[in-house]
Coordinates of N, CA and C in Angstrom, one line a residue:
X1 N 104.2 115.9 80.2 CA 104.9 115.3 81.5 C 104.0 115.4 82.7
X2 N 104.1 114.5 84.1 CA 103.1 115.0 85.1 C 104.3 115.1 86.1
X3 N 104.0 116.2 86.9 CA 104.7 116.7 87.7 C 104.1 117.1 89.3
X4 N 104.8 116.4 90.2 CA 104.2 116.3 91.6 C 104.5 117.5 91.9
X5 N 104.1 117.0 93.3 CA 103.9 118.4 94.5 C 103.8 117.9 96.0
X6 N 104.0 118.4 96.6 CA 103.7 118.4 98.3 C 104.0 117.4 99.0
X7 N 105.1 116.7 98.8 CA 105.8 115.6 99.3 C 106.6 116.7 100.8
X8 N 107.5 115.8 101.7 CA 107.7 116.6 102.4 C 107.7 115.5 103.8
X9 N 108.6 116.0 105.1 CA 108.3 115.7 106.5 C 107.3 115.7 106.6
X10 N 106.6 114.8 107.7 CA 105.7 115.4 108.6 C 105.7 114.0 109.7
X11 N 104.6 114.7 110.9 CA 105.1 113.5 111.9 C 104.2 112.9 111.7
X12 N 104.3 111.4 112.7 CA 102.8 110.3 112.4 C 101.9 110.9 112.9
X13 N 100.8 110.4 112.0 CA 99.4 111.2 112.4 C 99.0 112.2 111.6
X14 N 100.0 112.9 111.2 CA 99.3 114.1 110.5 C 98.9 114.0 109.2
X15 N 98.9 115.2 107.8 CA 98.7 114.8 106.7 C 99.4 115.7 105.6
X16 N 99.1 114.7 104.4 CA 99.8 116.0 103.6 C 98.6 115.6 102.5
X17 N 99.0 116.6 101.1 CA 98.4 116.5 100.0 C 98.9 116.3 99.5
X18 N 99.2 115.8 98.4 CA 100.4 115.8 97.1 C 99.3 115.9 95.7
X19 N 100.4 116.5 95.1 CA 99.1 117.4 93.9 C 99.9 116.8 92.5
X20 N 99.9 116.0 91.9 CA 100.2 115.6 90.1 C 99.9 116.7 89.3
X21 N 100.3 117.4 88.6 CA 99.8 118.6 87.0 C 99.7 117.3 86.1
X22 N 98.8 117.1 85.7 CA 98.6 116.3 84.4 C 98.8 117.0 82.9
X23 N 99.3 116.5 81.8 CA 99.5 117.0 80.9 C 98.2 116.7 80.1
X24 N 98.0 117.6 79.1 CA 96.5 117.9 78.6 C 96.6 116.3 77.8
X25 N 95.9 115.9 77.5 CA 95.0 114.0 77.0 C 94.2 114.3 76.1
X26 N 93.8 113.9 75.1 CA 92.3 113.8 73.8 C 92.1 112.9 73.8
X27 N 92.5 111.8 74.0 CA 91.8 110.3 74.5 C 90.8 110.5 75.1
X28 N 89.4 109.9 74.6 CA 88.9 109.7 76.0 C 88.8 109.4 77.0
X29 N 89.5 108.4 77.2 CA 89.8 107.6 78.0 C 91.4 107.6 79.4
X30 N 91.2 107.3 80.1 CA 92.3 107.6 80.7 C 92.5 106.8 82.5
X31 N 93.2 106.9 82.7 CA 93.5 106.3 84.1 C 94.5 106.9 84.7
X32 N 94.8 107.5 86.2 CA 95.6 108.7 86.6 C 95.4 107.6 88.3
X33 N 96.8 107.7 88.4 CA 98.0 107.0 89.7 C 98.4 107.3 90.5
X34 N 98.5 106.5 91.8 CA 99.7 107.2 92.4 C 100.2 105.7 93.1
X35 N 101.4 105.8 92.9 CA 102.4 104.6 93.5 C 103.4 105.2 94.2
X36 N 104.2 104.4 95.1 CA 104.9 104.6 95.9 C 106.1 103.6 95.7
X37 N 107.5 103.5 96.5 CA 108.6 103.1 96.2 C 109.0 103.5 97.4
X38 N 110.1 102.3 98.2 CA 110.9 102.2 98.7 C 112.2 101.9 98.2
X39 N 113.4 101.9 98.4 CA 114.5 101.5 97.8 C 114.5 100.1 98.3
X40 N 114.6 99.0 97.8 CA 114.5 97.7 98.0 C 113.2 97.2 98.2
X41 N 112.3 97.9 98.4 CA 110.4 97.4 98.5 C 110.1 96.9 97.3
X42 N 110.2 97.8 96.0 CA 109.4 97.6 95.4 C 108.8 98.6 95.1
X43 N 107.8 98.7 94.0 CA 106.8 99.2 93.7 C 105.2 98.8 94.1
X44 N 104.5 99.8 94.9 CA 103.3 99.6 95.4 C 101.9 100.8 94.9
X45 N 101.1 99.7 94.7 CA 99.9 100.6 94.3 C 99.2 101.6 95.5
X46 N 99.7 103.3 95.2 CA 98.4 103.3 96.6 C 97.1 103.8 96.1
X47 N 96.3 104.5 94.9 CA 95.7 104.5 94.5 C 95.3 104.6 92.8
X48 N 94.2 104.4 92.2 CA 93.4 104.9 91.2 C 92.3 105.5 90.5
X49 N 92.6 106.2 89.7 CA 91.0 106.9 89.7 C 90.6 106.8 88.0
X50 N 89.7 106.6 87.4 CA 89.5 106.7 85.7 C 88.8 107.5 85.3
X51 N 88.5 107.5 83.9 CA 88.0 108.3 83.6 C 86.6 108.5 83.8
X52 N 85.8 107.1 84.5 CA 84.8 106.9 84.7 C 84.5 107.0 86.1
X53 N 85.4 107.8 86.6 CA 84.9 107.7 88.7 C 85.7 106.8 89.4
X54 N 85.6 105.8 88.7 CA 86.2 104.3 89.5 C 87.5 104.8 90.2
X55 N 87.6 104.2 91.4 CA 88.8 104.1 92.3 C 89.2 102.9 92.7
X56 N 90.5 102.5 92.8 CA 90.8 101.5 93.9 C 92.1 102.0 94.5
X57 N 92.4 101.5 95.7 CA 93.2 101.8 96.7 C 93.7 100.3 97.2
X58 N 95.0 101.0 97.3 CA 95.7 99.5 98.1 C 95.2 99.3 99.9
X59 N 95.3 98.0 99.5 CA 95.0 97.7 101.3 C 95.5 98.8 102.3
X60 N 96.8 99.1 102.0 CA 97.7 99.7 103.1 C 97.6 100.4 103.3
X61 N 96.1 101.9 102.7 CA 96.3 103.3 102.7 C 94.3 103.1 102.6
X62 N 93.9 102.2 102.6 CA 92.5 102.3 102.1 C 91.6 102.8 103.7
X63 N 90.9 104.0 103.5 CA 90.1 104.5 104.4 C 91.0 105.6 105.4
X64 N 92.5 106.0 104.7 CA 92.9 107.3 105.0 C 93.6 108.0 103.9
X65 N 93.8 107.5 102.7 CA 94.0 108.4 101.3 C 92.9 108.3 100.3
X66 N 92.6 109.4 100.0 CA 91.8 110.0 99.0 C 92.1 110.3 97.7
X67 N 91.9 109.8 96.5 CA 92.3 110.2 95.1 C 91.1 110.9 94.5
X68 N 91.7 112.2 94.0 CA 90.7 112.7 93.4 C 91.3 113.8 92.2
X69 N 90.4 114.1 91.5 CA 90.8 114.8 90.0 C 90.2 117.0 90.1
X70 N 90.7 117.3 89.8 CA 90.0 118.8 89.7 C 89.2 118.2 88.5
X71 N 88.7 119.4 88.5 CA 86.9 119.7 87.5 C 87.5 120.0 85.8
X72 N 88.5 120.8 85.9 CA 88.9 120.7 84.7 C 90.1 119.6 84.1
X73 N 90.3 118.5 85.1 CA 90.8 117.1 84.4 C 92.6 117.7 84.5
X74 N 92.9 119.0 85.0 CA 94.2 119.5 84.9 C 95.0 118.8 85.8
X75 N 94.8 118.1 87.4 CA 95.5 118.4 88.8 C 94.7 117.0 89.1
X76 N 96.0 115.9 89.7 CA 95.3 115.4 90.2 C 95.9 115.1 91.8
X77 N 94.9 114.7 92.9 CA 95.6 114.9 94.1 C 95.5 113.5 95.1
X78 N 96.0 113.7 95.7 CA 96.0 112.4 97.0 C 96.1 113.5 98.5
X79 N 95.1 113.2 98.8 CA 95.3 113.4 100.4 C 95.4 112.6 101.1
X80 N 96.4 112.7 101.8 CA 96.7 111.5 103.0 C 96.8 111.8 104.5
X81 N 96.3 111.3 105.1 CA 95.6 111.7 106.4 C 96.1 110.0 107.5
X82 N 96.2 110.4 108.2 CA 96.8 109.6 109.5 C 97.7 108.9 109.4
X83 N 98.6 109.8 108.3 CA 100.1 109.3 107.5 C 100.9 108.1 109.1
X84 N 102.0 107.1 108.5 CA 102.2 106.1 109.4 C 104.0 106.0 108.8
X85 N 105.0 105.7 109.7 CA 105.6 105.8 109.6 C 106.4 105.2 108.2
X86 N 105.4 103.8 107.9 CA 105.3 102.9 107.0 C 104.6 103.5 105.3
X87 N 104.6 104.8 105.7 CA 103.8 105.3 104.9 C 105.1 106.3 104.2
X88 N 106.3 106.1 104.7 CA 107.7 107.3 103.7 C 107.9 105.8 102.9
X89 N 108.3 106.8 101.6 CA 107.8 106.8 100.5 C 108.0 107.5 99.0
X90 N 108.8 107.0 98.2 CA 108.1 108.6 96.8 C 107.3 108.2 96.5
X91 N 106.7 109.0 96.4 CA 105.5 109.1 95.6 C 105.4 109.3 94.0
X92 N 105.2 108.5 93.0 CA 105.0 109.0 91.8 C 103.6 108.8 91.0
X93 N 103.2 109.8 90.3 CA 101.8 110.1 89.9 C 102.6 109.4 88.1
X94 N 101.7 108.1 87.9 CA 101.3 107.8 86.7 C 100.0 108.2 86.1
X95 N 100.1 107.8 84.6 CA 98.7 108.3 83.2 C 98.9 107.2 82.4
X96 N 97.8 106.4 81.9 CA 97.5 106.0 80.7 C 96.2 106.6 80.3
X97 N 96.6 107.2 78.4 CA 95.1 107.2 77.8 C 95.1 106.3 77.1
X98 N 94.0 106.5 76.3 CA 93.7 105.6 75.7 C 91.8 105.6 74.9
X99 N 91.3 104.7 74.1 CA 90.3 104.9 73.5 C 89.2 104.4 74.8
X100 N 88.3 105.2 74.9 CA 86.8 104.9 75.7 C 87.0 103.4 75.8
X101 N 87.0 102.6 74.9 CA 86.4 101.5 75.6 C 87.8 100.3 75.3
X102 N 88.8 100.8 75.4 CA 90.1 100.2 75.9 C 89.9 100.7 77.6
X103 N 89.6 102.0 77.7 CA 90.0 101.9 79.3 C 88.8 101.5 80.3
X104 N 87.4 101.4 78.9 CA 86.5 100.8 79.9 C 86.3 99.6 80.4
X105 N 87.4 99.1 80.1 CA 87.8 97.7 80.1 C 88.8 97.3 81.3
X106 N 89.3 98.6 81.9 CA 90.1 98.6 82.8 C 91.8 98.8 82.6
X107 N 91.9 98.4 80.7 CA 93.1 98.3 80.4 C 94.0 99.6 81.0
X108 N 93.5 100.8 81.1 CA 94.3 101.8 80.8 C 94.7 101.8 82.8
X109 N 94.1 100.9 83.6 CA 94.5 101.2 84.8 C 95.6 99.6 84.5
X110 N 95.0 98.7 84.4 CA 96.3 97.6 84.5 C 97.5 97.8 83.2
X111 N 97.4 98.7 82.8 CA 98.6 99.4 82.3 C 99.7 99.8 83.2
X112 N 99.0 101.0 84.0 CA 100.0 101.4 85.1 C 100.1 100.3 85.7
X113 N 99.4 99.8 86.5 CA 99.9 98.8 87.5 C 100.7 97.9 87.2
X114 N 100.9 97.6 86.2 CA 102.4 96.6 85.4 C 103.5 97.6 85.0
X115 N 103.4 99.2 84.9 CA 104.8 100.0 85.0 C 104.5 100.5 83.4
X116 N 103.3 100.8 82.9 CA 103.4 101.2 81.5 C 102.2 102.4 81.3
X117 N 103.0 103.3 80.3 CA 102.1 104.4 80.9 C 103.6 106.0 81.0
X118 N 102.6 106.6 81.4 CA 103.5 108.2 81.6 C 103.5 108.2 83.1
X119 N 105.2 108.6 83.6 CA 104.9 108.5 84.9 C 106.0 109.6 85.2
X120 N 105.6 110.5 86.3 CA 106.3 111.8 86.9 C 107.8 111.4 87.6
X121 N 108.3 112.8 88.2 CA 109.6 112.4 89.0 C 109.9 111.8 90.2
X122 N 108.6 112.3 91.0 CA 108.2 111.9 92.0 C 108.5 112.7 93.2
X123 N 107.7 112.8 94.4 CA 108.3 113.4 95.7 C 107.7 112.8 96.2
X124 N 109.1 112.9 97.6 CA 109.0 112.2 98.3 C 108.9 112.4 99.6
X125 N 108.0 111.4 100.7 CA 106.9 111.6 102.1 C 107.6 111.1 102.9
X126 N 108.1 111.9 104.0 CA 109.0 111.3 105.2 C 108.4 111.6 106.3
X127 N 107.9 110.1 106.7 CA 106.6 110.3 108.4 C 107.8 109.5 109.5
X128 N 107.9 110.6 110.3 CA 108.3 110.3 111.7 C 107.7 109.8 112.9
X129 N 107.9 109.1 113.5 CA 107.2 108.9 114.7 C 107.7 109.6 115.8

């Protein structure tokens, strides 16, 4: 299972971290999420990271959230920094694995991003102005 963290108040401007536990993987391969949800929005990408480095980020958050993985592949996190009111939100941390060269392919990221995949409970980010 992957299980969040550090969702929470805070006002505009400020930041938080939110931290995913990943569950242990033997695939090589893999692709690790985070999306967000409003009630009636939808589902939105705000970042991705693989097993190969690669990242992308949605428009909406690109150049103040950070995705990134601990050293031992356990934790993965999002910092988010000059949080916007448009920015409340759950947060939920998705996973696909998969073989080396299914995800070098990108498959194991456009997995999650069509809703397929292992995906956490989620917490959730409430920015006030």
């Amino acid at each position: 299972p992957l299980v969040e963290s550090g969702g929470g108040p805070v006002q505009a401007g400020g930041s938080l971290r939110l931290t995913c536990e990943v569950f242990r993987y033997t695939e090589d391969g893999y692709c690790l999420g985070w999306f967000r949800e409003v009630a009636g929005k939808g589902r939105e990408e705000v970042a991705t990271l693989d097993a190969y480095g690669a990242t992308h980020y949605g428009d909406a958050v690109k150049g103040r959230f950070v995705i990134s993985e601990d050293a031992a592949k356990r934790f993965l996190f999002l910092q988010m920094d000059g949080l916007k009111p448009e920015d409340t939100a759950t947060y939920s941390c998705w996973a696909q694995t998969g073989s080396a060269e299914y995800c070098s392919d990108d498959y194991c990221c456009r997995d999650i991003r069509r809703g397929y995949g292992y995906k956490g409970q989620g917490t959730p980010v409430t920015v006030s102005s």
